[in-house]
């Protein structure tokens, strides 16, 4: 009944106008819960108001209060939540380790593969560029894996810390409840003892009065035939009933009166003690059921809600991070926007095996001029030799033999052309310091291609480039590179410029200065390498110098947008090194001294690294080398 009254008082109680002071345990638990709930009340990735609901469920608290074992029920629930949090933390930690191993191993594999490819005698050309780009894509995916691993490890640590803190607060609240419950039980035990003493004193007084009136206790009380009542120091100790007999020590009325007064006094003392214990127990019971028990259950329910909401939040965050990571990998492999550059499939499809093979054969012939050539091709007809067959026409005119042929003919067949025509002749015909085709192509690329990822590295369409070459070879000034036909894929214009440089009768860096450039590029001291290359640049003929200066200025502006187009100085040098140095005059016998490769030592193929280093240094020091004439 007292418990039901306590429930009634709690349900009818009105909120106090001023906040009550919480205990230290309740305050710490509530503050930590509030802080974590505030962290959960943030905008979700999909725009909802909060990721998980954080409002308190008063109806659930009412159910717990009405239960006899509500505290044990919510304590077991919290234990389940902590076990779930620990298991989730272990899963996230192991998943983080898996992602970390995958990311580190993938990054290590990509870097090692790129280094091994560069160190071994692997294919060059478009295949090499595609392979390098594919390894960079793998490095990007590896970085995404490492970021996901770091986020998962952080979430695992947060869940582990949360489980420890919830366990600590749970024990504090449980100890507080045990203390209140023990005090109430001790008070109830004290009240029961006081009641027993009061009942004993009443029974003793009743027997005494019955005996005093001379009635048979068996008839008056209808008790059992044999009752043996023994009292302690506080008991009467004088009334002994055996069967139907009774013995009173001292039949003097005065003595009987004193005995009666003593018995009544003991009854009064026992009654007061029982009444006091009853009031104290009732007060403690009402405080326990009306105040302490609801407060304890509320604190425990807040802990349960806290770990439930935190678990849901972290699992939702895990799903969001995993989805974002996978989408990031997908966008890396298949970009959605054209400005993001080509995907892995497009990179692999950009390999031009036919062009790579032709370039390889040409470089091989130049690099191995002294190797055995097999049976003799030419000889007297009377000995059975056949007349020589006409040479198969190739699109590349870098060979010096073709240069000599063009010189012997006086360029009469290409007097109005652009490709394969001597640089000085073009400049004299165009009336400028830089050939018109170079200016037009560079201006078009700067206008439409500075933000194109992989500009100059990606090949255009061969049919488009051949069509544009035909138009430029016919009349440079009549070609409008601002037309949609050419701006829709500016890589075609970039490819045309590289083709023009490759088909010059003599490379832009000249055959005569090739050994000096290679020797300077192989200098290990940066400052000395810069000075020696600067001297070689100054040694170039006027036409070559002015064209190189204009081209380097253009490439310098391309590099300024490397954050968008991914064309670093190194990438530009890899592309334009062989293009600007060409066959390096190998057929003219320009061998190397002081460490410069000679035809018998591997030729231009072994010089490719030095060629790239020379262009890279000139481009890095563009303003220093061309400062006197910089615009």
PDB file of C-alpha atoms in Angstrom, residues 208 211-214 238 245-260:
ATOM      1  CA  UNK A 208      -1.780 -10.248  33.042  1.00  0.00           C
ATOM      2  CA  UNK A 211      -5.033 -13.631  35.215  1.00  0.00           C
ATOM      3  CA  UNK A 212      -5.788 -10.711  37.454  1.00  0.00           C
ATOM      4  CA  UNK A 213      -9.518 -11.158  36.939  1.00  0.00           C
ATOM      5  CA  UNK A 214      -9.195 -14.816  37.893  1.00  0.00           C
ATOM      6  CA  UNK A 238       6.360 -13.865  36.155  1.00  0.00           C
ATOM      7  CA  UNK A 245      -3.251 -23.490  36.242  1.00  0.00           C
ATOM      8  CA  UNK A 246      -1.840 -20.031  37.061  1.00  0.00           C
ATOM      9  CA  UNK A 247       0.714 -18.862  39.573  1.00  0.00           C
ATOM     10  CA  UNK A 248       1.145 -15.241  40.692  1.00  0.00           C
ATOM     11  CA  UNK A 249       4.046 -14.378  42.887  1.00  0.00           C
ATOM     12  CA  UNK A 250       2.781 -11.978  45.413  1.00  0.00           C
ATOM     13  CA  UNK A 251      -0.932 -11.747  45.899  1.00  0.00           C
ATOM     14  CA  UNK A 252      -0.682  -8.396  47.582  1.00  0.00           C
ATOM     15  CA  UNK A 253      -2.876  -5.896  45.705  1.00  0.00           C
ATOM     16  CA  UNK A 254      -0.127  -3.272  45.886  1.00  0.00           C
ATOM     17  CA  UNK A 255       2.353  -5.656  44.329  1.00  0.00           C
ATOM     18  CA  UNK A 256      -0.125  -6.568  41.634  1.00  0.00           C
ATOM     19  CA  UNK A 257      -0.660  -2.906  40.909  1.00  0.00           C
ATOM     20  CA  UNK A 258       3.027  -2.267  40.529  1.00  0.00           C
ATOM     21  CA  UNK A 259       3.341  -5.229  38.190  1.00  0.00           C
ATOM     22  CA  UNK A 260       0.475  -3.946  36.101  1.00  0.00           C
TER      23      UNK A 260
END
